[in-house]
């Protein structure tokens, strides 16, 4: 099995921006922990981050993974392009957020991608990615 961990806009700033919300570890450090978790379970993994909406859509369209763990960042809240890209593929996508978006600003309460995702995991910091990966292994 292969999983794609796809991170969207501003997630490259993890560990640098809003440390009280997203923690102090960089995305590279978090990805290294995820890679260890996957390796221990015999799961192949790929990591991709982009600040560009279209690049994220193309990555979804072209993925050869069996499942996608997607933190779309702020695109979650308004990107119909990303929503359509998810709906256009047969590979299941699990939506992830490190923070509890429902405990934050009103605009973060709405996700335009949830409806086309298999499920959503949020509020567990970096472990949101691990829990999402786990959902594919169960
Ligand atoms: C986020 C939550 C989003 O609202 C925000 O725009 C992000 C990160 C999270 O992981 O908690 O960039 O997806």
Tab-separated table of N, CA and C and ligand atoms in Angstrom:
chain	number	residue	atom	x	y	z
A	1	UNK	N	0.837	-1.191	0.000
A	1	UNK	CA	0.000	0.000	0.000
A	1	UNK	C	0.881	1.254	0.000
A	2	UNK	N	0.401	2.249	-0.715
A	2	UNK	CA	1.132	3.520	-0.757
A	2	UNK	C	0.197	4.672	-0.372
A	3	UNK	N	0.694	5.550	0.494
A	3	UNK	CA	-0.077	6.730	0.904
A	3	UNK	C	0.646	8.003	0.467
A	4	UNK	N	-0.148	8.950	-0.008
A	4	UNK	CA	0.374	10.274	-0.351
A	4	UNK	C	-0.029	11.260	0.746
A	5	UNK	N	0.957	11.937	1.324
A	5	UNK	CA	0.698	12.977	2.317
A	5	UNK	C	0.842	14.317	1.604
A	6	UNK	N	-0.299	14.951	1.416
A	6	UNK	CA	-0.353	16.158	0.587
A	6	UNK	C	-0.664	17.373	1.465
A	7	UNK	N	0.242	18.331	1.459
A	7	UNK	CA	0.061	19.535	2.263
A	7	UNK	C	-0.065	20.767	1.381
A	8	UNK	N	-1.031	21.591	1.727
A	8	UNK	CA	-1.315	22.770	0.917
A	8	UNK	C	-0.677	24.042	1.432
A	9	UNK	N	-1.343	25.104	1.125
A	9	UNK	CA	-0.794	26.453	1.292
A	9	UNK	C	-0.382	26.762	2.742
A	10	UNK	N	0.825	27.292	2.871
A	10	UNK	CA	1.428	27.732	4.142
A	10	UNK	C	1.881	26.601	5.070
A	11	UNK	N	1.615	25.367	4.699
A	11	UNK	CA	2.045	24.266	5.576
A	11	UNK	C	3.574	24.128	5.583
A	12	UNK	N	4.241	24.683	4.561
A	12	UNK	CA	5.714	24.725	4.566
A	12	UNK	C	6.244	25.630	5.686
A	13	UNK	N	5.375	26.421	6.287
A	13	UNK	CA	5.773	27.319	7.382
A	13	UNK	C	5.541	26.686	8.761
A	14	UNK	N	5.150	25.429	8.772
A	14	UNK	CA	4.921	24.728	10.046
A	14	UNK	C	6.225	24.706	10.855
A	15	UNK	N	6.096	25.024	12.155
A	15	UNK	CA	7.291	25.094	13.008
A	15	UNK	C	7.882	26.489	13.067
A	16	UNK	N	7.403	27.340	12.165
A	16	UNK	CA	7.890	28.733	12.095
A	16	UNK	C	6.726	29.673	12.418
A	17	UNK	N	5.571	29.414	11.807
A	17	UNK	CA	4.408	30.293	12.011
A	17	UNK	C	3.554	29.798	13.191
A	18	UNK	N	2.876	30.707	13.854
A	18	UNK	CA	1.879	30.402	14.898
A	18	UNK	C	2.205	29.113	15.666
A	19	UNK	N	3.345	29.141	16.344
A	19	UNK	CA	3.827	27.924	17.028
A	19	UNK	C	2.857	27.430	18.103
A	20	UNK	N	2.109	28.365	18.690
A	20	UNK	CA	1.126	27.989	19.719
A	20	UNK	C	-0.013	27.173	19.135
A	21	UNK	N	-0.249	27.316	17.826
A	21	UNK	CA	-1.341	26.593	17.160
A	21	UNK	C	-0.821	25.324	16.492
A	22	UNK	N	0.319	25.448	15.776
A	22	UNK	CA	0.783	24.323	14.944
A	22	UNK	C	2.028	23.619	15.477
A	23	UNK	N	2.537	24.085	16.632
A	23	UNK	CA	3.698	23.426	17.228
A	23	UNK	C	5.020	23.956	16.690
A	24	UNK	N	6.100	23.375	17.195
A	24	UNK	CA	7.439	23.892	16.893
A	24	UNK	C	8.209	23.011	15.908
A	25	UNK	N	7.642	21.881	15.569
A	25	UNK	CA	8.324	20.996	14.610
A	25	UNK	C	8.062	21.447	13.183
A	26	UNK	N	9.079	21.349	12.351
A	26	UNK	CA	8.918	21.710	10.942
A	26	UNK	C	8.157	20.598	10.219
A	27	UNK	N	7.675	20.924	9.027
A	27	UNK	CA	6.964	19.917	8.225
A	27	UNK	C	7.904	18.754	7.899
A	28	UNK	N	9.183	19.066	7.649
A	28	UNK	CA	10.155	18.012	7.344
A	28	UNK	C	10.297	17.064	8.542
A	29	UNK	N	10.347	17.635	9.745
A	29	UNK	CA	10.472	16.799	10.956
A	29	UNK	C	9.224	15.943	11.155
A	30	UNK	N	8.071	16.539	10.929
A	30	UNK	CA	6.808	15.789	11.065
A	30	UNK	C	6.765	14.676	10.015
A	31	UNK	N	7.151	15.013	8.788
A	31	UNK	CA	7.139	14.006	7.718
A	31	UNK	C	8.088	12.844	8.019
A	32	UNK	N	9.213	13.166	8.658
A	32	UNK	CA	10.172	12.107	9.010
A	32	UNK	C	9.531	11.136	10.009
A	33	UNK	N	8.751	11.668	10.949
A	33	UNK	CA	8.063	10.803	11.927
A	33	UNK	C	6.993	9.957	11.236
A	34	UNK	N	6.277	10.588	10.291
A	34	UNK	CA	5.239	9.859	9.540
A	34	UNK	C	5.876	8.740	8.723
A	35	UNK	N	7.027	9.045	8.109
A	35	UNK	CA	7.730	8.048	7.284
A	35	UNK	C	8.133	6.840	8.127
A	36	UNK	N	8.600	7.102	9.367
A	36	UNK	CA	8.972	6.019	10.299
A	36	UNK	C	7.753	5.162	10.620
A	37	UNK	N	6.635	5.856	10.910
A	37	UNK	CA	5.380	5.167	11.247
A	37	UNK	C	4.965	4.252	10.087
A	38	UNK	N	5.051	4.775	8.874
A	38	UNK	CA	4.634	4.006	7.692
A	38	UNK	C	5.575	2.827	7.463
A	39	UNK	N	6.874	3.092	7.576
A	39	UNK	CA	7.876	2.033	7.333
A	39	UNK	C	7.647	0.855	8.270
A	40	UNK	N	7.379	1.183	9.538
A	40	UNK	CA	7.161	0.134	10.549
A	40	UNK	C	5.945	-0.732	10.214
A	41	UNK	N	5.052	-0.188	9.399
A	41	UNK	CA	3.837	-0.936	9.031
A	41	UNK	C	3.863	-1.436	7.587
A	42	UNK	N	5.012	-1.312	6.957
A	42	UNK	CA	5.157	-1.795	5.585
A	42	UNK	C	4.385	-0.984	4.565
A	43	UNK	N	4.144	0.274	4.894
A	43	UNK	CA	3.390	1.159	3.987
A	43	UNK	C	4.366	2.117	3.302
A	44	UNK	N	4.281	2.214	1.988
A	44	UNK	CA	5.101	3.190	1.255
A	44	UNK	C	4.468	4.561	1.401
A	45	UNK	N	5.283	5.597	1.438
A	45	UNK	CA	4.691	6.928	1.531
A	45	UNK	C	5.427	7.936	0.664
A	46	UNK	N	4.682	8.933	0.263
A	46	UNK	CA	5.204	10.028	-0.550
A	46	UNK	C	4.719	11.320	0.087
A	47	UNK	N	5.569	12.359	0.041
A	47	UNK	CA	5.207	13.647	0.626
A	47	UNK	C	5.278	14.725	-0.446
A	48	UNK	N	4.280	15.602	-0.429
A	48	UNK	CA	4.273	16.704	-1.399
A	48	UNK	C	3.600	17.902	-0.748
A	49	UNK	N	4.234	19.066	-0.887
A	49	UNK	CA	3.630	20.305	-0.380
A	49	UNK	C	3.674	21.347	-1.477
A	50	UNK	N	2.605	22.105	-1.606
A	50	UNK	CA	2.621	23.226	-2.536
A	50	UNK	C	1.737	24.346	-2.016
A	51	UNK	N	2.156	25.565	-2.325
A	51	UNK	CA	1.320	26.727	-2.008
A	51	UNK	C	0.362	27.028	-3.150
A	52	UNK	N	0.489	26.273	-4.242
A	52	UNK	CA	-0.290	26.568	-5.447
A	52	UNK	C	-1.479	25.610	-5.589
A	53	UNK	N	-2.650	26.170	-5.663
A	53	UNK	CA	-3.898	25.394	-5.734
A	53	UNK	C	-3.880	24.406	-6.911
A	54	UNK	N	-3.489	24.897	-8.094
A	54	UNK	CA	-3.489	24.059	-9.294
A	54	UNK	C	-2.513	22.892	-9.188
A	55	UNK	N	-1.373	23.148	-8.532
A	55	UNK	CA	-0.378	22.068	-8.360
A	55	UNK	C	-0.933	20.954	-7.481
A	56	UNK	N	-1.695	21.353	-6.477
A	56	UNK	CA	-2.311	20.352	-5.584
A	56	UNK	C	-3.341	19.529	-6.360
A	57	UNK	N	-4.115	20.216	-7.222
A	57	UNK	CA	-5.116	19.518	-8.049
A	57	UNK	C	-4.429	18.529	-8.984
A	58	UNK	N	-3.345	18.962	-9.634
A	58	UNK	CA	-2.612	18.094	-10.565
A	58	UNK	C	-2.046	16.884	-9.824
A	59	UNK	N	-1.496	17.124	-8.631
A	59	UNK	CA	-0.936	16.014	-7.849
A	59	UNK	C	-2.023	14.984	-7.538
A	60	UNK	N	-3.205	15.453	-7.180
A	60	UNK	CA	-4.323	14.536	-6.903
A	60	UNK	C	-4.696	13.760	-8.167
A	61	UNK	N	-4.780	14.467	-9.287
A	61	UNK	CA	-5.159	13.822	-10.552
A	61	UNK	C	-4.175	12.743	-10.964
A	62	UNK	N	-2.890	12.950	-10.633
A	62	UNK	CA	-1.836	12.061	-11.144
A	62	UNK	C	-1.351	11.025	-10.130
A	63	UNK	N	-1.911	11.055	-8.922
A	63	UNK	CA	-1.358	10.175	-7.889
A	63	UNK	C	-1.560	8.689	-8.206
A	64	UNK	N	-0.538	7.912	-7.847
A	64	UNK	CA	-0.640	6.451	-7.980
A	64	UNK	C	-0.779	5.819	-6.595
A	65	UNK	N	-1.064	6.661	-5.585
A	65	UNK	CA	-1.207	6.156	-4.215
A	65	UNK	C	-2.557	5.454	-4.053
A	66	UNK	N	-2.652	4.648	-2.990
A	66	UNK	CA	-3.916	3.967	-2.678
A	66	UNK	C	-4.792	4.825	-1.782
A	67	UNK	N	-4.191	5.845	-1.180
A	67	UNK	CA	-4.943	6.738	-0.310
A	67	UNK	C	-4.183	8.046	-0.164
A	68	UNK	N	-4.925	9.107	0.106
A	68	UNK	CA	-4.303	10.430	0.265
A	68	UNK	C	-4.686	11.010	1.625
A	69	UNK	N	-3.690	11.516	2.343
A	69	UNK	CA	-3.915	12.265	3.583
A	69	UNK	C	-3.677	13.726	3.219
A	70	UNK	N	-4.724	14.521	3.275
A	70	UNK	CA	-4.661	15.887	2.748
A	70	UNK	C	-4.910	16.949	3.818
A	71	UNK	N	-3.891	17.793	4.034
A	71	UNK	CA	-4.108	19.018	4.803
A	71	UNK	C	-4.024	20.153	3.788
A	72	UNK	N	-5.174	20.658	3.398
A	72	UNK	CA	-5.228	21.662	2.333
A	72	UNK	C	-4.966	23.075	2.863
A	73	UNK	N	-4.750	23.211	4.193
A	73	UNK	CA	-4.560	24.556	4.747
A	73	UNK	C	-5.807	25.390	4.491
A	74	UNK	N	-5.622	26.674	4.243
A	74	UNK	CA	-6.770	27.579	4.068
A	74	UNK	C	-7.600	27.255	2.823
A	75	UNK	N	-7.015	26.529	1.857
A	75	UNK	CA	-7.810	26.136	0.678
A	75	UNK	C	-9.029	25.295	1.075
A	76	UNK	N	-8.902	24.615	2.213
A	76	UNK	CA	-10.017	23.822	2.759
A	76	UNK	C	-11.317	24.607	2.761
A	77	UNK	N	-11.194	25.884	3.083
A	77	UNK	CA	-12.379	26.673	3.384
A	77	UNK	C	-13.043	27.308	2.165
A	78	UNK	N	-12.346	27.276	1.012
A	78	UNK	CA	-12.961	27.954	-0.150
A	78	UNK	C	-12.561	27.409	-1.516
A	79	UNK	N	-11.738	26.352	-1.582
A	79	UNK	CA	-11.281	25.930	-2.913
A	79	UNK	C	-12.214	24.901	-3.558
A	80	UNK	N	-13.068	25.396	-4.432
A	80	UNK	CA	-13.950	24.487	-5.179
A	80	UNK	C	-13.134	23.685	-6.188
A	81	UNK	N	-11.990	24.243	-6.614
A	81	UNK	CA	-11.116	23.524	-7.550
A	81	UNK	C	-10.570	22.254	-6.890
A	82	UNK	N	-10.144	22.396	-5.651
A	82	UNK	CA	-9.620	21.239	-4.913
A	82	UNK	C	-10.744	20.231	-4.645
A	83	UNK	N	-11.891	20.728	-4.294
A	83	UNK	CA	-13.047	19.856	-4.066
A	83	UNK	C	-13.354	19.040	-5.332
A	84	UNK	N	-13.377	19.709	-6.476
A	84	UNK	CA	-13.667	19.006	-7.740
A	84	UNK	C	-12.570	17.998	-8.080
A	85	UNK	N	-11.321	18.362	-7.774
A	85	UNK	CA	-10.204	17.434	-8.047
A	85	UNK	C	-10.355	16.172	-7.204
A	86	UNK	N	-10.732	16.333	-5.944
A	86	UNK	CA	-10.930	15.161	-5.061
A	86	UNK	C	-12.086	14.309	-5.589
A	87	UNK	N	-13.168	14.987	-5.982
A	87	UNK	CA	-14.351	14.270	-6.488
A	87	UNK	C	-14.058	13.547	-7.802
A	88	UNK	N	-13.045	14.027	-8.531
A	88	UNK	CA	-12.770	13.479	-9.867
A	88	UNK	C	-11.931	12.208	-9.836
A	89	UNK	N	-11.365	11.874	-8.649
A	89	UNK	CA	-10.502	10.679	-8.575
A	89	UNK	C	-11.181	9.595	-7.734
A	90	UNK	N	-10.744	8.365	-7.960
A	90	UNK	CA	-11.353	7.273	-7.192
A	90	UNK	C	-10.540	6.932	-5.943
A	91	UNK	N	-9.360	7.516	-5.831
A	91	UNK	CA	-8.515	7.277	-4.653
A	91	UNK	C	-9.139	7.989	-3.442
A	92	UNK	N	-9.326	7.274	-2.321
A	92	UNK	CA	-9.914	7.922	-1.147
A	92	UNK	C	-8.988	8.965	-0.515
A	93	UNK	N	-9.591	10.057	-0.094
A	93	UNK	CA	-8.841	11.165	0.523
A	93	UNK	C	-9.369	11.394	1.937
A	94	UNK	N	-8.465	11.450	2.903
A	94	UNK	CA	-8.847	11.805	4.275
A	94	UNK	C	-8.356	13.228	4.547
A	95	UNK	N	-9.292	14.058	4.956
A	95	UNK	CA	-8.994	15.472	5.266
A	95	UNK	C	-8.393	15.555	6.674
A	96	UNK	N	-7.350	16.345	6.790
A	96	UNK	CA	-6.649	16.475	8.069
A	96	UNK	C	-6.409	17.939	8.410
A	97	UNK	N	-6.536	18.245	9.700
A	97	UNK	CA	-6.104	19.548	10.210
A	97	UNK	C	-5.379	19.319	11.522
A	98	UNK	N	-4.280	20.033	11.715
A	98	UNK	CA	-3.553	19.905	12.974
A	98	UNK	C	-4.332	20.576	14.104
A	99	UNK	N	-4.918	21.725	13.819
A	99	UNK	CA	-5.660	22.445	14.858
A	99	UNK	C	-7.128	22.030	14.848
A	100	UNK	N	-7.810	22.319	15.948
A	100	UNK	CA	-9.265	22.119	15.994
A	100	UNK	C	-9.910	23.347	15.360
A	101	UNK	N	-10.174	23.243	14.069
A	101	UNK	CA	-10.682	24.408	13.321
A	101	UNK	C	-12.017	24.917	13.867
A	102	UNK	N	-12.766	24.034	14.535
A	102	UNK	CA	-14.078	24.445	15.071
A	102	UNK	C	-13.952	25.299	16.326
A	103	UNK	N	-12.768	25.294	16.918
A	103	UNK	CA	-12.532	26.116	18.102
A	103	UNK	C	-11.856	27.435	17.713
A	104	UNK	N	-11.765	27.690	16.413
A	104	UNK	CA	-11.056	28.882	15.931
A	104	UNK	C	-12.024	29.834	15.209
A	105	UNK	N	-11.516	30.707	14.380
A	105	UNK	CA	-12.348	31.712	13.714
A	105	UNK	C	-13.469	31.046	12.899
A	106	UNK	N	-14.567	31.770	12.781
A	106	UNK	CA	-15.771	31.280	12.082
A	106	UNK	C	-15.466	30.782	10.662
A	107	UNK	N	-14.592	31.508	9.935
A	107	UNK	CA	-14.353	31.110	8.540
A	107	UNK	C	-13.709	29.730	8.435
A	108	UNK	N	-13.090	29.272	9.544
A	108	UNK	CA	-12.457	27.953	9.522
A	108	UNK	C	-13.448	26.825	9.817
A	109	UNK	N	-14.674	27.183	10.212
A	109	UNK	CA	-15.654	26.141	10.567
A	109	UNK	C	-16.203	25.441	9.337
A	110	UNK	N	-16.085	26.107	8.184
A	110	UNK	CA	-16.633	25.564	6.942
A	110	UNK	C	-15.516	24.906	6.126
A	111	UNK	N	-15.756	23.654	5.724
A	111	UNK	CA	-14.846	22.981	4.794
A	111	UNK	C	-15.633	22.676	3.530
A	112	UNK	N	-15.110	23.081	2.383
A	112	UNK	CA	-15.792	22.771	1.118
A	112	UNK	C	-15.318	21.423	0.563
A	113	UNK	N	-14.349	20.791	1.250
A	113	UNK	CA	-13.846	19.497	0.751
A	113	UNK	C	-14.365	18.300	1.548
A	114	UNK	N	-14.882	18.549	2.762
A	114	UNK	CA	-15.294	17.435	3.635
A	114	UNK	C	-16.246	16.463	2.952
A	115	UNK	N	-17.210	17.023	2.225
A	115	UNK	CA	-18.249	16.193	1.592
A	115	UNK	C	-17.697	15.170	0.604
A	116	UNK	N	-16.551	15.486	-0.007
A	116	UNK	CA	-15.987	14.572	-1.006
A	116	UNK	C	-14.800	13.771	-0.445
A	117	UNK	N	-14.563	13.921	0.854
A	117	UNK	CA	-13.496	13.145	1.495
A	117	UNK	C	-14.100	11.954	2.228
A	118	UNK	N	-13.276	10.932	2.436
A	118	UNK	CA	-13.754	9.738	3.150
A	118	UNK	C	-14.077	10.083	4.599
A	119	UNK	N	-13.285	10.953	5.189
A	119	UNK	CA	-13.480	11.350	6.585
A	119	UNK	C	-12.559	12.503	6.910
A	120	UNK	N	-12.701	13.000	8.131
A	120	UNK	CA	-11.896	14.146	8.566
A	120	UNK	C	-11.315	13.873	9.945
A	121	UNK	N	-10.037	14.206	10.124
A	121	UNK	CA	-9.405	14.103	11.436
A	121	UNK	C	-8.784	15.453	11.752
A	122	UNK	N	-9.128	15.999	12.901
A	122	UNK	CA	-8.627	17.344	13.211
A	122	UNK	C	-8.408	17.525	14.706
A	123	UNK	N	-7.467	18.410	15.006
A	123	UNK	CA	-7.274	18.831	16.389
A	123	UNK	C	-6.206	18.069	17.155
A	124	UNK	N	-5.497	17.149	16.510
A	124	UNK	CA	-4.513	16.333	17.224
A	124	UNK	C	-3.071	16.695	16.875
A	125	UNK	N	-2.875	17.918	16.396
A	125	UNK	CA	-1.521	18.338	16.036
A	125	UNK	C	-0.962	17.434	14.952
A	126	UNK	N	0.346	17.133	15.044
A	126	UNK	CA	0.971	16.290	14.006
A	126	UNK	C	0.359	14.889	13.988
A	127	UNK	N	-0.204	14.477	15.131
A	127	UNK	CA	-0.802	13.138	15.188
A	127	UNK	C	-2.055	13.020	14.325
A	128	UNK	N	-2.617	14.139	13.892
A	128	UNK	CA	-3.752	14.073	12.959
A	128	UNK	C	-3.334	13.314	11.697
A	129	UNK	N	-2.090	13.533	11.240
A	129	UNK	CA	-1.598	12.838	10.034
A	129	UNK	C	-1.481	11.331	10.299
A	130	UNK	N	-0.941	11.006	11.486
A	130	UNK	CA	-0.734	9.600	11.857
A	130	UNK	C	-2.090	8.883	11.977
A	131	UNK	N	-3.040	9.544	12.618
A	131	UNK	CA	-4.372	8.932	12.789
A	131	UNK	C	-5.050	8.731	11.436
A	132	UNK	N	-4.836	9.670	10.531
A	132	UNK	CA	-5.409	9.534	9.178
A	132	UNK	C	-4.752	8.362	8.455
A	133	UNK	N	-3.430	8.237	8.597
A	133	UNK	CA	-2.716	7.112	7.972
A	133	UNK	C	-3.246	5.802	8.542
A	134	UNK	N	-3.435	5.791	9.854
A	134	UNK	CA	-3.965	4.603	10.543
A	134	UNK	C	-5.307	4.174	9.952
A	135	UNK	N	-6.117	5.143	9.572
A	135	UNK	CA	-7.458	4.820	9.041
A	135	UNK	C	-7.367	4.009	7.747
A	136	UNK	N	-6.256	4.138	7.027
A	136	UNK	CA	-6.086	3.363	5.787
A	136	UNK	C	-5.544	1.961	6.077
A	137	UNK	N	-4.916	1.810	7.253
A	137	UNK	CA	-4.259	0.550	7.592
A	137	UNK	C	-5.224	-0.404	8.294
A	138	UNK	N	-6.195	0.154	9.012
A	138	UNK	CA	-7.163	-0.633	9.807
A	138	UNK	C	-7.818	-1.749	9.016
B	1	LIG	C1	-5.037	23.989	9.095
B	1	LIG	C2	-6.240	24.845	9.505
B	1	LIG	C3	-6.563	25.869	8.440
B	1	LIG	O1	-7.675	26.664	8.833
B	1	LIG	C4	-5.380	26.781	8.220
B	1	LIG	O2	-5.654	27.703	7.192
B	1	LIG	C5	-4.114	26.057	7.992
B	1	LIG	C6	-3.829	24.844	8.743
B	1	LIG	C7	-4.609	23.024	10.228
B	1	LIG	O3	-3.806	22.136	9.955
B	1	LIG	O4	-5.051	23.178	11.370
B	1	LIG	O5	-3.247	26.505	7.228
B	1	LIG	O6	-5.405	23.191	7.981
